[in-house]
Amino acid sequence: MTTEHVIIVGGSSGMGLALAETLLSEGSEVTIASRSPERLEKAARSLASDRVRTVQADIAHENDVARLFNEPADHVVTTAVDGVGAYQPIAEFDVDTARGVLDSKLIGAILLAKHAAPALRPGGSITLTSGIAAYRPSPRGSMVAAVNGALASFARAAALELAPVRVNVISPGWVDTPVWDLIPGSGKAATLAAKAEALPVGRVGRPEDIAHAIVALMRNGFITGTVLHADGGHRLV
Ligand SMILES: NC(=O)c1ccc[n+]([C@@H]2O[C@H](COP(=O)([O-])OP(=O)(O)OC[C@H]3O[C@@H](n4cnc5c(N)ncnc54)[C@H](OP(=O)(O)O)[C@@H]3O)[C@@H](O)[C@H]2O)c1
Protein backbone atom coordinates (compact mmCIF):
# COMPACT_ATOMS: atom_id res chain seq x y z
CA MET A 1 0.00 0.00 0.00
CA THR A 2 1.34 3.48 -0.86
CA THR A 3 1.90 5.86 2.03
CA GLU A 4 -0.51 8.80 2.17
CA HIS A 5 1.12 12.01 0.88
CA VAL A 6 -0.27 15.40 1.90
CA ILE A 7 0.87 18.77 0.53
CA ILE A 8 0.43 21.71 2.91
CA VAL A 9 0.88 25.20 1.51
CA GLY A 10 1.57 27.44 4.49
CA GLY A 11 3.07 24.44 6.29
CA SER A 12 6.03 26.38 7.68
CA SER A 13 4.03 28.13 10.44
CA GLY A 14 0.97 28.12 12.68
CA MET A 15 -1.90 25.82 11.72
CA GLY A 16 -0.13 24.38 8.66
CA LEU A 17 2.88 23.41 10.75
CA ALA A 18 0.63 21.82 13.40
CA LEU A 19 -1.10 19.86 10.63
CA ALA A 20 2.26 18.63 9.35
CA GLU A 21 3.16 17.48 12.86
CA THR A 22 -0.17 15.65 13.30
CA LEU A 23 0.08 13.88 9.93
CA LEU A 24 3.70 12.86 10.45
CA SER A 25 2.76 11.37 13.84
CA GLU A 26 0.19 9.24 11.97
CA GLY A 27 2.76 7.96 9.45
CA SER A 28 1.93 10.15 6.42
CA GLU A 29 4.43 11.71 4.06
CA VAL A 30 4.16 15.49 4.13
CA THR A 31 5.32 18.26 1.81
CA ILE A 32 5.34 21.71 3.37
CA ALA A 33 5.46 24.70 1.03
CA SER A 34 5.80 28.44 1.57
CA ARG A 35 7.78 31.41 0.24
CA SER A 36 10.64 31.72 2.71
CA PRO A 37 13.43 29.09 2.56
CA GLU A 38 14.51 30.09 6.08
CA ARG A 39 11.03 29.50 7.51
CA LEU A 40 10.79 26.18 5.68
CA GLU A 41 14.17 25.04 6.94
CA LYS A 42 13.32 25.99 10.53
CA ALA A 43 9.98 24.16 10.29
CA ALA A 44 11.60 21.04 8.81
CA ARG A 45 14.17 21.05 11.63
CA SER A 46 11.39 21.24 14.25
CA LEU A 47 9.44 18.42 12.57
CA ALA A 48 12.57 16.24 12.49
CA SER A 49 11.23 13.49 10.23
CA ASP A 50 12.58 11.75 7.12
CA ARG A 51 8.97 11.80 5.79
CA VAL A 52 8.90 15.61 5.44
CA ARG A 53 9.87 17.47 2.27
CA THR A 54 10.03 21.22 1.72
CA VAL A 55 9.21 23.16 -1.46
CA GLN A 56 9.71 26.88 -1.83
CA ALA A 57 6.54 28.16 -3.51
CA ASP A 58 4.37 31.26 -3.64
CA ILE A 59 0.75 30.13 -3.89
CA ALA A 60 -0.06 33.22 -5.95
CA HIS A 61 2.44 32.18 -8.68
CA GLU A 62 0.93 29.60 -11.01
CA ASN A 63 4.26 28.00 -12.01
CA ASP A 64 5.08 27.43 -8.33
CA VAL A 65 1.67 25.84 -7.74
CA ALA A 66 1.99 23.58 -10.78
CA ARG A 67 5.44 22.39 -9.56
CA LEU A 68 3.90 21.18 -6.29
CA PHE A 69 2.22 18.34 -8.17
CA ASN A 70 5.36 16.85 -9.74
CA GLU A 71 5.02 14.11 -7.10
CA PRO A 72 1.77 12.12 -6.67
CA ALA A 73 -0.35 13.31 -3.72
CA ASP A 74 -3.53 12.27 -1.90
CA HIS A 75 -4.62 15.50 -0.26
CA VAL A 76 -3.71 19.17 -0.51
CA VAL A 77 -4.37 21.84 2.08
CA THR A 78 -3.69 25.56 2.08
CA THR A 79 -3.33 27.60 5.24
CA ALA A 80 -1.25 30.27 3.46
CA VAL A 81 -1.89 33.89 4.33
CA ASP A 82 0.07 37.04 3.69
CA GLY A 83 -1.62 39.16 6.29
CA VAL A 84 0.39 42.34 5.74
CA GLY A 85 -2.02 45.15 4.91
CA ALA A 86 -5.05 42.89 5.29
CA TYR A 87 -6.83 45.32 7.60
CA GLN A 88 -7.64 48.78 6.24
CA PRO A 89 -10.63 51.13 6.31
CA ILE A 90 -12.79 51.09 3.17
CA ALA A 91 -12.46 54.88 2.90
CA GLU A 92 -8.69 54.50 2.50
CA PHE A 93 -8.78 51.26 0.52
CA ASP A 94 -5.56 50.66 -1.40
CA VAL A 95 -5.66 47.86 -3.97
CA ASP A 96 -1.90 47.17 -3.96
CA THR A 97 -1.90 46.83 -0.18
CA ALA A 98 -4.84 44.44 -0.28
CA ARG A 99 -3.16 42.20 -2.87
CA GLY A 100 -1.30 40.15 -0.25
CA VAL A 101 -4.37 38.69 1.39
CA LEU A 102 -6.39 38.49 -1.81
CA ASP A 103 -3.67 36.64 -3.73
CA SER A 104 -2.45 34.36 -0.93
CA LYS A 105 -5.91 33.24 0.22
CA LEU A 106 -8.32 33.49 -2.73
CA ILE A 107 -6.39 33.54 -6.02
CA GLY A 108 -3.93 31.03 -4.54
CA ALA A 109 -6.76 28.70 -3.53
CA ILE A 110 -8.20 28.81 -7.06
CA LEU A 111 -4.78 28.06 -8.62
CA LEU A 112 -4.29 25.22 -6.15
CA ALA A 113 -7.65 23.68 -7.05
CA LYS A 114 -6.86 24.00 -10.77
CA HIS A 115 -3.58 22.07 -10.50
CA ALA A 116 -4.53 19.67 -7.70
CA ALA A 117 -7.74 18.28 -9.16
CA PRO A 118 -6.19 16.42 -12.11
CA ALA A 119 -3.17 15.30 -10.07
CA LEU A 120 -4.61 13.87 -6.86
CA ARG A 121 -4.92 10.12 -6.34
CA PRO A 122 -8.47 8.62 -6.12
CA GLY A 123 -10.19 9.65 -2.87
CA GLY A 124 -8.29 12.92 -2.87
CA SER A 125 -9.37 16.19 -1.29
CA ILE A 126 -8.61 19.90 -1.30
CA THR A 127 -9.00 21.88 1.93
CA LEU A 128 -8.98 25.68 1.89
CA THR A 129 -8.79 28.00 4.91
CA SER A 130 -11.20 30.89 5.47
CA GLY A 131 -11.91 32.35 8.93
CA ILE A 132 -14.23 33.95 11.45
CA ALA A 133 -13.85 37.41 9.85
CA ALA A 134 -16.48 36.35 7.29
CA TYR A 135 -19.06 35.70 10.03
CA ARG A 136 -18.06 38.22 12.74
CA PRO A 137 -16.53 41.05 10.70
CA SER A 138 -14.74 43.92 12.37
CA PRO A 139 -14.21 47.50 11.21
CA ARG A 140 -11.15 47.65 8.89
CA GLY A 141 -11.62 43.93 8.22
CA SER A 142 -13.81 44.10 5.11
CA MET A 143 -11.17 42.65 2.75
CA VAL A 144 -10.56 39.63 5.00
CA ALA A 145 -14.34 39.17 5.40
CA ALA A 146 -14.81 39.28 1.62
CA VAL A 147 -11.99 36.83 0.89
CA ASN A 148 -13.15 34.36 3.55
CA GLY A 149 -16.76 34.55 2.36
CA ALA A 150 -15.67 34.03 -1.24
CA LEU A 151 -13.77 30.86 -0.28
CA ALA A 152 -16.97 29.28 1.04
CA SER A 153 -18.74 30.00 -2.27
CA PHE A 154 -15.77 28.83 -4.33
CA ALA A 155 -15.63 25.52 -2.45
CA ARG A 156 -19.33 24.82 -3.13
CA ALA A 157 -18.85 25.42 -6.86
CA ALA A 158 -15.54 23.56 -7.03
CA ALA A 159 -16.95 20.55 -5.14
CA LEU A 160 -19.43 20.09 -8.01
CA GLU A 161 -17.11 20.90 -10.88
CA LEU A 162 -14.09 18.93 -9.67
CA ALA A 163 -15.97 15.89 -8.27
CA PRO A 164 -15.10 13.21 -7.29
CA VAL A 165 -12.28 15.28 -5.76
CA ARG A 166 -13.71 16.71 -2.54
CA VAL A 167 -13.33 20.42 -1.77
CA ASN A 168 -13.91 21.80 1.73
CA VAL A 169 -13.15 24.85 3.84
CA ILE A 170 -11.94 25.07 7.42
CA SER A 171 -12.99 28.31 9.10
CA PRO A 172 -10.89 28.97 12.21
CA GLY A 173 -11.78 31.42 14.94
CA TRP A 174 -9.06 33.23 16.89
CA VAL A 175 -6.01 30.96 17.14
CA ASP A 176 -2.69 31.72 18.82
CA THR A 177 -0.22 31.57 15.91
CA PRO A 178 2.63 33.74 14.57
CA VAL A 179 0.13 35.54 12.31
CA TRP A 180 -0.70 37.85 15.23
CA ASP A 181 2.96 38.82 15.71
CA LEU A 182 2.03 41.81 13.55
CA ILE A 183 0.34 43.28 16.67
CA PRO A 184 3.18 45.28 18.26
CA GLY A 185 4.58 44.88 21.79
CA SER A 186 2.43 43.14 24.39
CA GLY A 187 -0.64 43.81 22.22
CA LYS A 188 -0.80 40.23 20.92
CA ALA A 189 -1.10 38.61 24.36
CA ALA A 190 -3.63 41.23 25.55
CA THR A 191 -5.75 40.87 22.40
CA LEU A 192 -5.82 37.07 22.60
CA ALA A 193 -6.62 37.16 26.34
CA ALA A 194 -9.59 39.47 25.72
CA LYS A 195 -10.85 37.20 22.94
CA ALA A 196 -10.49 34.12 25.16
CA GLU A 197 -12.67 35.68 27.84
CA ALA A 198 -15.46 36.40 25.34
CA LEU A 199 -15.63 32.88 23.88
CA PRO A 200 -17.96 30.13 25.12
CA VAL A 201 -15.00 27.74 25.42
CA GLY A 202 -13.03 30.27 27.51
CA ARG A 203 -9.85 30.11 25.46
CA VAL A 204 -8.55 30.94 22.01
CA GLY A 205 -7.66 28.14 19.64
CA ARG A 206 -4.44 26.17 19.53
CA PRO A 207 -2.96 25.37 16.11
CA GLU A 208 -3.55 21.65 16.76
CA ASP A 209 -7.31 22.28 17.27
CA ILE A 210 -7.44 23.38 13.65
CA ALA A 211 -5.08 20.64 12.47
CA HIS A 212 -7.41 17.95 13.88
CA ALA A 213 -10.45 19.56 12.21
CA ILE A 214 -8.62 19.62 8.85
CA VAL A 215 -7.74 15.92 9.20
CA ALA A 216 -11.45 15.18 9.74
CA LEU A 217 -12.33 17.02 6.50
CA MET A 218 -9.54 15.26 4.59
CA ARG A 219 -10.31 11.76 5.73
CA ASN A 220 -14.16 11.73 5.68
CA GLY A 221 -15.08 10.66 2.15
CA PHE A 222 -18.70 11.81 2.56
CA ILE A 223 -17.92 15.50 3.21
CA THR A 224 -17.59 17.93 0.30
CA GLY A 225 -18.57 21.53 -0.41
CA THR A 226 -18.70 22.20 3.32
CA VAL A 227 -17.38 24.85 5.70
CA LEU A 228 -16.30 23.40 9.05
CA HIS A 229 -16.21 26.02 11.80
CA ALA A 230 -13.56 25.52 14.48
CA ASP A 231 -14.04 28.78 16.34
CA GLY A 232 -14.68 28.04 20.02
CA GLY A 233 -18.29 29.16 19.60
CA HIS A 234 -17.34 32.63 18.33
CA ARG A 235 -20.31 32.76 15.92
CA LEU A 236 -22.69 32.38 18.89
CA VAL A 237 -21.55 35.48 20.76
N1 LIG B 1 -4.57 32.71 13.49
C1 LIG B 1 -5.84 33.09 13.53
O1 LIG B 1 -6.35 33.56 14.55
C2 LIG B 1 -6.71 32.93 12.32
C3 LIG B 1 -8.09 33.23 12.44
C4 LIG B 1 -8.91 33.04 11.33
C5 LIG B 1 -8.38 32.59 10.14
N2 LIG B 1 -7.05 32.34 10.06
C6 LIG B 1 -6.55 31.82 8.79
O2 LIG B 1 -5.91 30.56 9.02
C7 LIG B 1 -4.86 30.37 8.06
C8 LIG B 1 -3.55 30.01 8.76
O3 LIG B 1 -3.16 31.08 9.58
P1 LIG B 1 -1.97 30.98 10.63
O4 LIG B 1 -2.41 31.76 11.81
O5 LIG B 1 -1.52 29.59 10.77
O6 LIG B 1 -0.85 31.87 9.85
P2 LIG B 1 0.76 31.92 9.97
O7 LIG B 1 1.25 31.29 11.21
O8 LIG B 1 1.15 33.35 9.68
O9 LIG B 1 1.23 31.02 8.73
C9 LIG B 1 1.01 31.47 7.43
C10 LIG B 1 1.82 30.60 6.48
O10 LIG B 1 1.53 31.01 5.14
C11 LIG B 1 2.74 31.11 4.40
N3 LIG B 1 2.49 32.05 3.31
C12 LIG B 1 2.15 33.36 3.37
N4 LIG B 1 1.96 33.86 2.15
C13 LIG B 1 2.19 32.83 1.28
C14 LIG B 1 2.16 32.72 -0.13
N5 LIG B 1 1.87 33.77 -0.93
N6 LIG B 1 2.46 31.52 -0.71
C15 LIG B 1 2.79 30.45 0.07
N7 LIG B 1 2.82 30.49 1.43
C16 LIG B 1 2.53 31.69 2.02
C17 LIG B 1 3.76 31.57 5.46
O11 LIG B 1 5.11 31.27 5.12
P3 LIG B 1 6.06 32.26 4.23
O12 LIG B 1 6.07 33.57 4.92
O13 LIG B 1 7.35 31.52 4.22
O14 LIG B 1 5.42 32.30 2.87
C18 LIG B 1 3.33 30.71 6.64
O15 LIG B 1 3.87 29.41 6.51
C19 LIG B 1 -4.84 31.65 7.22
O16 LIG B 1 -5.64 31.47 6.07
C20 LIG B 1 -5.48 32.68 8.13
O17 LIG B 1 -6.05 33.76 7.41
C21 LIG B 1 -6.19 32.51 11.10
CSV table of C-alpha atoms and ligand atoms in Angstrom, one decimal:
chain,number,residue,atom,x,y,z
A,1,MET,CA,0.0,0.0,0.0
A,2,THR,CA,1.3,3.5,-0.9
A,3,THR,CA,1.9,5.9,2.0
A,4,GLU,CA,-0.5,8.8,2.2
A,5,HIS,CA,1.1,12.0,0.9
A,6,VAL,CA,-0.3,15.4,1.9
A,7,ILE,CA,0.9,18.8,0.5
A,8,ILE,CA,0.4,21.7,2.9
A,9,VAL,CA,0.9,25.2,1.5
A,10,GLY,CA,1.6,27.4,4.5
A,11,GLY,CA,3.1,24.4,6.3
A,12,SER,CA,6.0,26.4,7.7
A,13,SER,CA,4.0,28.1,10.4
A,14,GLY,CA,1.0,28.1,12.7
A,15,MET,CA,-1.9,25.8,11.7
A,16,GLY,CA,-0.1,24.4,8.7
A,17,LEU,CA,2.9,23.4,10.7
A,18,ALA,CA,0.6,21.8,13.4
A,19,LEU,CA,-1.1,19.9,10.6
A,20,ALA,CA,2.3,18.6,9.4
A,21,GLU,CA,3.2,17.5,12.9
A,22,THR,CA,-0.2,15.7,13.3
A,23,LEU,CA,0.1,13.9,9.9
A,24,LEU,CA,3.7,12.9,10.5
A,25,SER,CA,2.8,11.4,13.8
A,26,GLU,CA,0.2,9.2,12.0
A,27,GLY,CA,2.8,8.0,9.5
A,28,SER,CA,1.9,10.1,6.4
A,29,GLU,CA,4.4,11.7,4.1
A,30,VAL,CA,4.2,15.5,4.1
A,31,THR,CA,5.3,18.3,1.8
A,32,ILE,CA,5.3,21.7,3.4
A,33,ALA,CA,5.5,24.7,1.0
A,34,SER,CA,5.8,28.4,1.6
A,35,ARG,CA,7.8,31.4,0.2
A,36,SER,CA,10.6,31.7,2.7
A,37,PRO,CA,13.4,29.1,2.6
A,38,GLU,CA,14.5,30.1,6.1
A,39,ARG,CA,11.0,29.5,7.5
A,40,LEU,CA,10.8,26.2,5.7
A,41,GLU,CA,14.2,25.0,6.9
A,42,LYS,CA,13.3,26.0,10.5
A,43,ALA,CA,10.0,24.2,10.3
A,44,ALA,CA,11.6,21.0,8.8
A,45,ARG,CA,14.2,21.0,11.6
A,46,SER,CA,11.4,21.2,14.2
A,47,LEU,CA,9.4,18.4,12.6
A,48,ALA,CA,12.6,16.2,12.5
A,49,SER,CA,11.2,13.5,10.2
A,50,ASP,CA,12.6,11.8,7.1
A,51,ARG,CA,9.0,11.8,5.8
A,52,VAL,CA,8.9,15.6,5.4
A,53,ARG,CA,9.9,17.5,2.3
A,54,THR,CA,10.0,21.2,1.7
A,55,VAL,CA,9.2,23.2,-1.5
A,56,GLN,CA,9.7,26.9,-1.8
A,57,ALA,CA,6.5,28.2,-3.5
A,58,ASP,CA,4.4,31.3,-3.6
A,59,ILE,CA,0.7,30.1,-3.9
A,60,ALA,CA,-0.1,33.2,-6.0
A,61,HIS,CA,2.4,32.2,-8.7
A,62,GLU,CA,0.9,29.6,-11.0
A,63,ASN,CA,4.3,28.0,-12.0
A,64,ASP,CA,5.1,27.4,-8.3
A,65,VAL,CA,1.7,25.8,-7.7
A,66,ALA,CA,2.0,23.6,-10.8
A,67,ARG,CA,5.4,22.4,-9.6
A,68,LEU,CA,3.9,21.2,-6.3
A,69,PHE,CA,2.2,18.3,-8.2
A,70,ASN,CA,5.4,16.8,-9.7
A,71,GLU,CA,5.0,14.1,-7.1
A,72,PRO,CA,1.8,12.1,-6.7
A,73,ALA,CA,-0.3,13.3,-3.7
A,74,ASP,CA,-3.5,12.3,-1.9
A,75,HIS,CA,-4.6,15.5,-0.3
A,76,VAL,CA,-3.7,19.2,-0.5
A,77,VAL,CA,-4.4,21.8,2.1
A,78,THR,CA,-3.7,25.6,2.1
A,79,THR,CA,-3.3,27.6,5.2
A,80,ALA,CA,-1.2,30.3,3.5
A,81,VAL,CA,-1.9,33.9,4.3
A,82,ASP,CA,0.1,37.0,3.7
A,83,GLY,CA,-1.6,39.2,6.3
A,84,VAL,CA,0.4,42.3,5.7
A,85,GLY,CA,-2.0,45.1,4.9
A,86,ALA,CA,-5.1,42.9,5.3
A,87,TYR,CA,-6.8,45.3,7.6
A,88,GLN,CA,-7.6,48.8,6.2
A,89,PRO,CA,-10.6,51.1,6.3
A,90,ILE,CA,-12.8,51.1,3.2
A,91,ALA,CA,-12.5,54.9,2.9
A,92,GLU,CA,-8.7,54.5,2.5
A,93,PHE,CA,-8.8,51.3,0.5
A,94,ASP,CA,-5.6,50.7,-1.4
A,95,VAL,CA,-5.7,47.9,-4.0
A,96,ASP,CA,-1.9,47.2,-4.0
A,97,THR,CA,-1.9,46.8,-0.2
A,98,ALA,CA,-4.8,44.4,-0.3
A,99,ARG,CA,-3.2,42.2,-2.9
A,100,GLY,CA,-1.3,40.1,-0.2
A,101,VAL,CA,-4.4,38.7,1.4
A,102,LEU,CA,-6.4,38.5,-1.8
A,103,ASP,CA,-3.7,36.6,-3.7
A,104,SER,CA,-2.4,34.4,-0.9
A,105,LYS,CA,-5.9,33.2,0.2
A,106,LEU,CA,-8.3,33.5,-2.7
A,107,ILE,CA,-6.4,33.5,-6.0
A,108,GLY,CA,-3.9,31.0,-4.5
A,109,ALA,CA,-6.8,28.7,-3.5
A,110,ILE,CA,-8.2,28.8,-7.1
A,111,LEU,CA,-4.8,28.1,-8.6
A,112,LEU,CA,-4.3,25.2,-6.1
A,113,ALA,CA,-7.7,23.7,-7.0
A,114,LYS,CA,-6.9,24.0,-10.8
A,115,HIS,CA,-3.6,22.1,-10.5
A,116,ALA,CA,-4.5,19.7,-7.7
A,117,ALA,CA,-7.7,18.3,-9.2
A,118,PRO,CA,-6.2,16.4,-12.1
A,119,ALA,CA,-3.2,15.3,-10.1
A,120,LEU,CA,-4.6,13.9,-6.9
A,121,ARG,CA,-4.9,10.1,-6.3
A,122,PRO,CA,-8.5,8.6,-6.1
A,123,GLY,CA,-10.2,9.6,-2.9
A,124,GLY,CA,-8.3,12.9,-2.9
A,125,SER,CA,-9.4,16.2,-1.3
A,126,ILE,CA,-8.6,19.9,-1.3
A,127,THR,CA,-9.0,21.9,1.9
A,128,LEU,CA,-9.0,25.7,1.9
A,129,THR,CA,-8.8,28.0,4.9
A,130,SER,CA,-11.2,30.9,5.5
A,131,GLY,CA,-11.9,32.4,8.9
A,132,ILE,CA,-14.2,33.9,11.4
A,133,ALA,CA,-13.8,37.4,9.9
A,134,ALA,CA,-16.5,36.4,7.3
A,135,TYR,CA,-19.1,35.7,10.0
A,136,ARG,CA,-18.1,38.2,12.7
A,137,PRO,CA,-16.5,41.0,10.7
A,138,SER,CA,-14.7,43.9,12.4
A,139,PRO,CA,-14.2,47.5,11.2
A,140,ARG,CA,-11.2,47.7,8.9
A,141,GLY,CA,-11.6,43.9,8.2
A,142,SER,CA,-13.8,44.1,5.1
A,143,MET,CA,-11.2,42.7,2.8
A,144,VAL,CA,-10.6,39.6,5.0
A,145,ALA,CA,-14.3,39.2,5.4
A,146,ALA,CA,-14.8,39.3,1.6
A,147,VAL,CA,-12.0,36.8,0.9
A,148,ASN,CA,-13.2,34.4,3.5
A,149,GLY,CA,-16.8,34.6,2.4
A,150,ALA,CA,-15.7,34.0,-1.2
A,151,LEU,CA,-13.8,30.9,-0.3
A,152,ALA,CA,-17.0,29.3,1.0
A,153,SER,CA,-18.7,30.0,-2.3
A,154,PHE,CA,-15.8,28.8,-4.3
A,155,ALA,CA,-15.6,25.5,-2.4
A,156,ARG,CA,-19.3,24.8,-3.1
A,157,ALA,CA,-18.9,25.4,-6.9
A,158,ALA,CA,-15.5,23.6,-7.0
A,159,ALA,CA,-17.0,20.6,-5.1
A,160,LEU,CA,-19.4,20.1,-8.0
A,161,GLU,CA,-17.1,20.9,-10.9
A,162,LEU,CA,-14.1,18.9,-9.7
A,163,ALA,CA,-16.0,15.9,-8.3
A,164,PRO,CA,-15.1,13.2,-7.3
A,165,VAL,CA,-12.3,15.3,-5.8
A,166,ARG,CA,-13.7,16.7,-2.5
A,167,VAL,CA,-13.3,20.4,-1.8
A,168,ASN,CA,-13.9,21.8,1.7
A,169,VAL,CA,-13.1,24.8,3.8
A,170,ILE,CA,-11.9,25.1,7.4
A,171,SER,CA,-13.0,28.3,9.1
A,172,PRO,CA,-10.9,29.0,12.2
A,173,GLY,CA,-11.8,31.4,14.9
A,174,TRP,CA,-9.1,33.2,16.9
A,175,VAL,CA,-6.0,31.0,17.1
A,176,ASP,CA,-2.7,31.7,18.8
A,177,THR,CA,-0.2,31.6,15.9
A,178,PRO,CA,2.6,33.7,14.6
A,179,VAL,CA,0.1,35.5,12.3
A,180,TRP,CA,-0.7,37.9,15.2
A,181,ASP,CA,3.0,38.8,15.7
A,182,LEU,CA,2.0,41.8,13.5
A,183,ILE,CA,0.3,43.3,16.7
A,184,PRO,CA,3.2,45.3,18.3
A,185,GLY,CA,4.6,44.9,21.8
A,186,SER,CA,2.4,43.1,24.4
A,187,GLY,CA,-0.6,43.8,22.2
A,188,LYS,CA,-0.8,40.2,20.9
A,189,ALA,CA,-1.1,38.6,24.4
A,190,ALA,CA,-3.6,41.2,25.5
A,191,THR,CA,-5.7,40.9,22.4
A,192,LEU,CA,-5.8,37.1,22.6
A,193,ALA,CA,-6.6,37.2,26.3
A,194,ALA,CA,-9.6,39.5,25.7
A,195,LYS,CA,-10.8,37.2,22.9
A,196,ALA,CA,-10.5,34.1,25.2
A,197,GLU,CA,-12.7,35.7,27.8
A,198,ALA,CA,-15.5,36.4,25.3
A,199,LEU,CA,-15.6,32.9,23.9
A,200,PRO,CA,-18.0,30.1,25.1
A,201,VAL,CA,-15.0,27.7,25.4
A,202,GLY,CA,-13.0,30.3,27.5
A,203,ARG,CA,-9.9,30.1,25.5
A,204,VAL,CA,-8.6,30.9,22.0
A,205,GLY,CA,-7.7,28.1,19.6
A,206,ARG,CA,-4.4,26.2,19.5
A,207,PRO,CA,-3.0,25.4,16.1
A,208,GLU,CA,-3.6,21.6,16.8
A,209,ASP,CA,-7.3,22.3,17.3
A,210,ILE,CA,-7.4,23.4,13.6
A,211,ALA,CA,-5.1,20.6,12.5
A,212,HIS,CA,-7.4,18.0,13.9
A,213,ALA,CA,-10.5,19.6,12.2
A,214,ILE,CA,-8.6,19.6,8.9
A,215,VAL,CA,-7.7,15.9,9.2
A,216,ALA,CA,-11.4,15.2,9.7
A,217,LEU,CA,-12.3,17.0,6.5
A,218,MET,CA,-9.5,15.3,4.6
A,219,ARG,CA,-10.3,11.8,5.7
A,220,ASN,CA,-14.2,11.7,5.7
A,221,GLY,CA,-15.1,10.7,2.2
A,222,PHE,CA,-18.7,11.8,2.6
A,223,ILE,CA,-17.9,15.5,3.2
A,224,THR,CA,-17.6,17.9,0.3
A,225,GLY,CA,-18.6,21.5,-0.4
A,226,THR,CA,-18.7,22.2,3.3
A,227,VAL,CA,-17.4,24.9,5.7
A,228,LEU,CA,-16.3,23.4,9.0
A,229,HIS,CA,-16.2,26.0,11.8
A,230,ALA,CA,-13.6,25.5,14.5
A,231,ASP,CA,-14.0,28.8,16.3
A,232,GLY,CA,-14.7,28.0,20.0
A,233,GLY,CA,-18.3,29.2,19.6
A,234,HIS,CA,-17.3,32.6,18.3
A,235,ARG,CA,-20.3,32.8,15.9
A,236,LEU,CA,-22.7,32.4,18.9
A,237,VAL,CA,-21.5,35.5,20.8
B,1,LIG,N1,-4.6,32.7,13.5
B,1,LIG,C1,-5.8,33.1,13.5
B,1,LIG,O1,-6.4,33.6,14.5
B,1,LIG,C2,-6.7,32.9,12.3
B,1,LIG,C3,-8.1,33.2,12.4
B,1,LIG,C4,-8.9,33.0,11.3
B,1,LIG,C5,-8.4,32.6,10.1
B,1,LIG,N2,-7.1,32.3,10.1
B,1,LIG,C6,-6.6,31.8,8.8
B,1,LIG,O2,-5.9,30.6,9.0
B,1,LIG,C7,-4.9,30.4,8.1
B,1,LIG,C8,-3.6,30.0,8.8
B,1,LIG,O3,-3.2,31.1,9.6
B,1,LIG,P1,-2.0,31.0,10.6
B,1,LIG,O4,-2.4,31.8,11.8
B,1,LIG,O5,-1.5,29.6,10.8
B,1,LIG,O6,-0.9,31.9,9.8
B,1,LIG,P2,0.8,31.9,10.0
B,1,LIG,O7,1.2,31.3,11.2
B,1,LIG,O8,1.1,33.3,9.7
B,1,LIG,O9,1.2,31.0,8.7
B,1,LIG,C9,1.0,31.5,7.4
B,1,LIG,C10,1.8,30.6,6.5
B,1,LIG,O10,1.5,31.0,5.1
B,1,LIG,C11,2.7,31.1,4.4
B,1,LIG,N3,2.5,32.1,3.3
B,1,LIG,C12,2.2,33.4,3.4
B,1,LIG,N4,2.0,33.9,2.2
B,1,LIG,C13,2.2,32.8,1.3
B,1,LIG,C14,2.2,32.7,-0.1
B,1,LIG,N5,1.9,33.8,-0.9
B,1,LIG,N6,2.5,31.5,-0.7
B,1,LIG,C15,2.8,30.4,0.1
B,1,LIG,N7,2.8,30.5,1.4
B,1,LIG,C16,2.5,31.7,2.0
B,1,LIG,C17,3.8,31.6,5.5
B,1,LIG,O11,5.1,31.3,5.1
B,1,LIG,P3,6.1,32.3,4.2
B,1,LIG,O12,6.1,33.6,4.9
B,1,LIG,O13,7.3,31.5,4.2
B,1,LIG,O14,5.4,32.3,2.9
B,1,LIG,C18,3.3,30.7,6.6
B,1,LIG,O15,3.9,29.4,6.5
B,1,LIG,C19,-4.8,31.7,7.2
B,1,LIG,O16,-5.6,31.5,6.1
B,1,LIG,C20,-5.5,32.7,8.1
B,1,LIG,O17,-6.1,33.8,7.4
B,1,LIG,C21,-6.2,32.5,11.1
